C-alpha cells in the first residue's frame, strides 16, 4: 500500500514542531518525521540566507531548491508505504514568500516555479494562534527575519485563504491547547480519514 503525506503548518511560535514530533512518537515505526528547511546542506543554505537577510527572491529560490530535493525523498518514502510527517511544506512557501516577495504576481510566480515538483499533502494540520501570543511564546530566543507580529498576521491571513480554498485537505487546529490534546485530535482525524 502507498504511504501518505501529512504536513504541519502554522506561523512561527504555533508549536507545530512539538506536535509533529509527538505525533511521530505516537504513530511509531511506520512514520517518518521530516521538516523544512531540511537538515541537508540545501536546508543549511536556506537558514544562512534567512540569517543574513538576503534578498527575498534569493530566499524563495533556496526554499524551492531545498523542496525539490526533499520531494524526491518524500516520494520514495510514500512509495515504500510510509506515513511521512513533515513540519512545514508547500503552504509555508505560499503563506510566507507570497508576503516577503515584493514582486508583481508573487503567487503566480511561485506556482510556475514550483509546478514541476509540486506534490500535495494528503492532509495538513494548520495550527492557529494569534500572532501576539505566538511571539510571546518565542520572544526569549533571538527572533528571526519573519518573527514580528505585523508580518505573521499577513502570513496567517495567507494560511487562512489556503485553508478556505482547500477545506478538505487543511484542518485548522487551535494551537493554544496543550500539545498532548492537539495530538489526540490529530490522531482522531487521521483515523477518521483512514490514514492510520
Ligand atoms: P522553522 O522555524 O519552522 O524551522 O522555519 C524557519 C522559517 O522559514 C520560518 O520563519 C518559516 C520560514 N519558511 C518560509 O518562509 N518558507 C518555506 O517554504 C518554509 C519551509 C519555511
mmCIF file of C-alpha atoms and ligand atoms in Angstrom:
data_model
loop_
_atom_site.group_PDB
_atom_site.id
_atom_site.type_symbol
_atom_site.label_atom_id
_atom_site.label_comp_id
_atom_site.label_asym_id
_atom_site.label_seq_id
_atom_site.Cartn_x
_atom_site.Cartn_y
_atom_site.Cartn_z
ATOM 1 C CA UNK A 1 0.000 0.000 0.000
ATOM 2 C CA UNK A 2 1.131 3.527 -0.738
ATOM 3 C CA UNK A 3 2.005 5.814 2.148
ATOM 4 C CA UNK A 4 0.643 9.248 2.939
ATOM 5 C CA UNK A 5 2.000 12.742 3.421
ATOM 6 C CA UNK A 6 0.803 14.697 6.444
ATOM 7 C CA UNK A 7 2.033 18.223 6.963
ATOM 8 C CA UNK A 8 2.015 20.636 9.875
ATOM 9 C CA UNK A 9 1.753 24.326 9.190
ATOM 10 C CA UNK A 10 1.408 27.490 11.217
ATOM 11 C CA UNK A 11 3.093 30.772 11.991
ATOM 12 C CA UNK A 12 6.352 30.839 13.964
ATOM 13 C CA UNK A 13 5.590 30.070 17.600
ATOM 14 C CA UNK A 14 2.485 27.984 16.834
ATOM 15 C CA UNK A 15 4.116 24.916 18.382
ATOM 16 C CA UNK A 16 3.881 22.667 15.318
ATOM 17 C CA UNK A 17 7.367 21.202 15.746
ATOM 18 C CA UNK A 18 6.475 19.835 19.203
ATOM 19 C CA UNK A 19 3.161 18.455 17.963
ATOM 20 C CA UNK A 20 4.692 16.885 14.826
ATOM 21 C CA UNK A 21 7.304 15.119 16.903
ATOM 22 C CA UNK A 22 4.723 13.885 19.472
ATOM 23 C CA UNK A 23 2.551 12.551 16.667
ATOM 24 C CA UNK A 24 5.567 10.783 15.187
ATOM 25 C CA UNK A 25 6.210 9.086 18.539
ATOM 26 C CA UNK A 26 2.565 8.012 18.762
ATOM 27 C CA UNK A 27 2.304 6.562 15.263
ATOM 28 C CA UNK A 28 5.567 4.676 15.660
ATOM 29 C CA UNK A 29 7.671 2.781 13.198
ATOM 30 C CA UNK A 30 5.554 3.274 10.069
ATOM 31 C CA UNK A 31 6.018 7.021 10.274
ATOM 32 C CA UNK A 32 8.890 9.224 9.137
ATOM 33 C CA UNK A 33 9.385 12.661 10.654
ATOM 34 C CA UNK A 34 10.935 15.308 8.456
ATOM 35 C CA UNK A 35 10.962 19.104 8.201
ATOM 36 C CA UNK A 36 11.636 22.100 6.014
ATOM 37 C CA UNK A 37 14.032 23.789 5.782
ATOM 38 C CA UNK A 38 15.630 20.332 5.686
ATOM 39 C CA UNK A 39 18.709 19.206 7.587
ATOM 40 C CA UNK A 40 20.654 18.833 4.301
ATOM 41 C CA UNK A 41 23.232 21.363 3.073
ATOM 42 C CA UNK A 42 20.464 22.933 0.980
ATOM 43 C CA UNK A 43 18.448 23.471 4.144
ATOM 44 C CA UNK A 44 21.558 24.976 5.737
ATOM 45 C CA UNK A 45 21.773 27.410 2.802
ATOM 46 C CA UNK A 46 18.181 28.444 3.432
ATOM 47 C CA UNK A 47 18.884 29.067 7.117
ATOM 48 C CA UNK A 48 22.005 31.026 6.294
ATOM 49 C CA UNK A 49 20.177 33.176 3.732
ATOM 50 C CA UNK A 50 17.461 33.892 6.326
ATOM 51 C CA UNK A 51 20.050 34.799 8.939
ATOM 52 C CA UNK A 52 21.885 37.086 6.533
ATOM 53 C CA UNK A 53 18.531 38.571 5.483
ATOM 54 C CA UNK A 54 19.274 38.020 1.825
ATOM 55 C CA UNK A 55 17.078 39.252 -0.987
ATOM 56 C CA UNK A 56 13.546 37.777 -0.955
ATOM 57 C CA UNK A 57 13.910 36.200 -4.418
ATOM 58 C CA UNK A 58 17.167 34.505 -3.364
ATOM 59 C CA UNK A 59 15.465 33.164 -0.240
ATOM 60 C CA UNK A 60 12.438 31.924 -2.207
ATOM 61 C CA UNK A 61 14.643 30.120 -4.740
ATOM 62 C CA UNK A 62 16.629 28.469 -1.963
ATOM 63 C CA UNK A 63 13.455 27.266 -0.236
ATOM 64 C CA UNK A 64 12.312 25.812 -3.560
ATOM 65 C CA UNK A 65 15.667 24.146 -4.283
ATOM 66 C CA UNK A 66 15.549 22.549 -0.851
ATOM 67 C CA UNK A 67 11.972 21.412 -1.532
ATOM 68 C CA UNK A 68 12.796 19.956 -4.960
ATOM 69 C CA UNK A 69 15.330 17.591 -3.395
ATOM 70 C CA UNK A 70 13.122 16.913 -0.387
ATOM 71 C CA UNK A 71 10.142 15.963 -2.581
ATOM 72 C CA UNK A 72 12.198 13.193 -4.218
ATOM 73 C CA UNK A 73 12.989 11.788 -0.783
ATOM 74 C CA UNK A 74 9.355 12.081 0.378
ATOM 75 C CA UNK A 75 8.076 10.343 -2.775
ATOM 76 C CA UNK A 76 10.435 7.430 -2.109
ATOM 77 C CA UNK A 77 9.093 7.071 1.437
ATOM 78 C CA UNK A 78 5.492 7.230 0.249
ATOM 79 C CA UNK A 79 6.137 4.569 -2.376
ATOM 80 C CA UNK A 80 7.602 2.498 0.411
ATOM 81 C CA UNK A 81 4.278 2.720 2.280
ATOM 82 C CA UNK A 82 5.435 5.151 4.978
ATOM 83 C CA UNK A 83 3.432 7.879 6.640
ATOM 84 C CA UNK A 84 5.546 10.980 6.194
ATOM 85 C CA UNK A 85 5.009 13.737 8.759
ATOM 86 C CA UNK A 86 6.504 16.974 7.520
ATOM 87 C CA UNK A 87 6.978 20.045 9.705
ATOM 88 C CA UNK A 88 6.317 22.779 7.101
ATOM 89 C CA UNK A 89 5.889 22.187 3.399
ATOM 90 C CA UNK A 90 4.315 23.887 0.366
ATOM 91 C CA UNK A 91 1.816 26.011 2.300
ATOM 92 C CA UNK A 92 4.693 27.698 4.165
ATOM 93 C CA UNK A 93 6.046 28.908 0.840
ATOM 94 C CA UNK A 94 2.706 30.268 -0.299
ATOM 95 C CA UNK A 95 1.988 31.853 3.087
ATOM 96 C CA UNK A 96 5.441 33.366 3.783
ATOM 97 C CA UNK A 97 7.042 34.025 0.397
ATOM 98 C CA UNK A 98 3.851 35.477 -1.053
ATOM 99 C CA UNK A 99 4.234 38.145 1.624
ATOM 100 C CA UNK A 100 8.001 38.527 1.521
ATOM 101 C CA UNK A 101 8.452 38.620 -2.271
ATOM 102 C CA UNK A 102 7.994 42.175 -3.376
ATOM 103 C CA UNK A 103 7.327 41.226 -6.969
ATOM 104 C CA UNK A 104 4.223 41.520 -9.082
ATOM 105 C CA UNK A 105 2.014 38.414 -9.032
ATOM 106 C CA UNK A 106 4.156 36.674 -6.432
ATOM 107 C CA UNK A 107 1.700 33.805 -6.078
ATOM 108 C CA UNK A 108 1.634 33.143 -9.816
ATOM 109 C CA UNK A 109 5.453 33.239 -9.924
ATOM 110 C CA UNK A 110 5.658 30.750 -7.070
ATOM 111 C CA UNK A 111 3.151 28.465 -8.785
ATOM 112 C CA UNK A 112 5.107 28.447 -12.030
ATOM 113 C CA UNK A 113 8.493 27.786 -10.418
ATOM 114 C CA UNK A 114 7.035 25.172 -8.106
ATOM 115 C CA UNK A 115 4.929 23.286 -10.667
ATOM 116 C CA UNK A 116 7.465 20.645 -11.880
ATOM 117 C CA UNK A 117 7.992 19.283 -8.373
ATOM 118 C CA UNK A 118 4.767 20.117 -6.578
ATOM 119 C CA UNK A 119 3.156 17.343 -4.589
ATOM 120 C CA UNK A 120 0.125 17.939 -2.407
ATOM 121 C CA UNK A 121 -0.089 16.624 1.133
ATOM 122 C CA UNK A 122 -2.916 14.174 1.843
ATOM 123 C CA UNK A 123 -3.734 16.129 4.983
ATOM 124 C CA UNK A 124 -2.493 19.337 6.561
ATOM 125 C CA UNK A 125 -2.896 20.443 10.145
ATOM 126 C CA UNK A 126 -2.814 24.217 10.372
ATOM 127 C CA UNK A 127 -2.048 25.290 13.918
ATOM 128 C CA UNK A 128 -3.853 28.539 14.580
ATOM 129 C CA UNK A 129 -2.706 31.036 17.186
ATOM 130 C CA UNK A 130 -2.887 34.815 17.373
ATOM 131 C CA UNK A 131 0.441 36.341 16.224
ATOM 132 C CA UNK A 132 0.821 38.272 19.520
ATOM 133 C CA UNK A 133 0.548 35.052 21.523
ATOM 134 C CA UNK A 134 2.908 33.247 19.151
ATOM 135 C CA UNK A 135 5.567 35.938 19.550
ATOM 136 C CA UNK A 136 5.077 35.880 23.324
ATOM 137 C CA UNK A 137 5.949 32.164 23.254
ATOM 138 C CA UNK A 138 9.199 32.613 21.328
ATOM 139 C CA UNK A 139 10.428 36.011 22.488
ATOM 140 C CA UNK A 140 13.099 34.512 24.762
ATOM 141 C CA UNK A 141 15.108 33.339 21.755
ATOM 142 C CA UNK A 142 16.692 35.532 19.104
ATOM 143 C CA UNK A 143 13.864 36.420 16.757
ATOM 144 C CA UNK A 144 14.385 35.616 13.079
ATOM 145 C CA UNK A 145 13.602 37.645 9.981
ATOM 146 C CA UNK A 146 9.878 36.766 9.837
ATOM 147 C CA UNK A 147 9.200 36.816 13.541
ATOM 148 C CA UNK A 148 7.288 40.016 14.169
ATOM 149 C CA UNK A 149 3.566 40.493 14.679
ATOM 150 C CA UNK A 150 2.688 42.511 11.563
ATOM 151 C CA UNK A 151 4.386 40.061 9.221
ATOM 152 C CA UNK A 152 2.982 36.991 10.932
ATOM 153 C CA UNK A 153 -0.508 38.482 10.763
ATOM 154 C CA UNK A 154 -0.193 38.656 6.951
ATOM 155 C CA UNK A 155 1.191 35.122 6.862
ATOM 156 C CA UNK A 156 -1.765 33.965 8.950
ATOM 157 C CA UNK A 157 -4.175 35.603 6.506
ATOM 158 C CA UNK A 158 -2.493 33.751 3.648
ATOM 159 C CA UNK A 159 -2.754 30.477 5.552
ATOM 160 C CA UNK A 160 -6.455 31.091 6.180
ATOM 161 C CA UNK A 161 -7.007 31.782 2.496
ATOM 162 C CA UNK A 162 -5.330 28.476 1.626
ATOM 163 C CA UNK A 163 -7.461 26.672 4.238
ATOM 164 C CA UNK A 164 -10.591 28.253 2.810
ATOM 165 C CA UNK A 165 -9.676 27.167 -0.732
ATOM 166 C CA UNK A 166 -8.671 23.655 0.245
ATOM 167 C CA UNK A 167 -11.137 22.820 3.028
ATOM 168 C CA UNK A 168 -10.931 19.068 2.649
ATOM 169 C CA UNK A 169 -7.150 18.971 2.996
ATOM 170 C CA UNK A 170 -6.435 21.713 5.532
ATOM 171 C CA UNK A 171 -7.713 21.214 9.078
ATOM 172 C CA UNK A 172 -7.474 24.202 11.390
ATOM 173 C CA UNK A 173 -6.430 23.309 14.921
ATOM 174 C CA UNK A 174 -6.488 25.537 17.999
ATOM 175 C CA UNK A 175 -2.786 25.854 18.818
ATOM 176 C CA UNK A 176 -3.397 27.256 22.305
ATOM 177 C CA UNK A 177 -4.403 23.794 23.565
ATOM 178 C CA UNK A 178 -1.854 21.511 25.218
ATOM 179 C CA UNK A 179 0.344 19.629 22.688
ATOM 180 C CA UNK A 180 -0.924 16.251 24.017
ATOM 181 C CA UNK A 181 -4.526 17.341 23.415
ATOM 182 C CA UNK A 182 -3.681 18.542 19.918
ATOM 183 C CA UNK A 183 -2.015 15.226 19.090
ATOM 184 C CA UNK A 184 -5.100 13.305 20.256
ATOM 185 C CA UNK A 185 -7.221 15.492 17.998
ATOM 186 C CA UNK A 186 -4.857 14.837 15.066
ATOM 187 C CA UNK A 187 -4.922 11.082 15.681
ATOM 188 C CA UNK A 188 -8.728 11.084 15.765
ATOM 189 C CA UNK A 189 -8.856 12.882 12.410
ATOM 190 C CA UNK A 190 -6.201 10.607 10.880
ATOM 191 C CA UNK A 191 -8.240 7.565 11.953
ATOM 192 C CA UNK A 192 -11.459 9.032 10.583
ATOM 193 C CA UNK A 193 -9.725 9.603 7.257
ATOM 194 C CA UNK A 194 -8.350 6.079 7.235
ATOM 195 C CA UNK A 195 -4.753 7.330 7.159
ATOM 196 C CA UNK A 196 -3.742 5.396 10.279
HETATM 197 P P1 LIG B 1 11.106 26.826 11.176
HETATM 198 O O1 LIG B 1 11.186 27.883 12.233
HETATM 199 O O2 LIG B 1 9.805 26.082 11.162
HETATM 200 O O3 LIG B 1 12.320 25.935 11.135
HETATM 201 O O4 LIG B 1 11.129 27.592 9.752
HETATM 202 C C1 LIG B 1 12.071 28.570 9.507
HETATM 203 C C2 LIG B 1 11.433 29.772 8.867
HETATM 204 O O5 LIG B 1 11.300 29.546 7.485
HETATM 205 C C3 LIG B 1 10.050 30.160 9.397
HETATM 206 O O6 LIG B 1 10.034 31.540 9.697
HETATM 207 C C4 LIG B 1 9.141 29.898 8.211
HETATM 208 C C5 LIG B 1 10.051 30.039 7.022
HETATM 209 N N1 LIG B 1 9.671 29.301 5.810
HETATM 210 C C6 LIG B 1 9.348 30.021 4.672
HETATM 211 O O7 LIG B 1 9.332 31.251 4.696
HETATM 212 N N2 LIG B 1 9.059 29.339 3.531
HETATM 213 C C7 LIG B 1 9.084 27.980 3.427
HETATM 214 O O8 LIG B 1 8.795 27.424 2.356
HETATM 215 C C8 LIG B 1 9.445 27.236 4.621
HETATM 216 C C9 LIG B 1 9.531 25.749 4.541
HETATM 217 C C10 LIG B 1 9.734 27.936 5.781
#
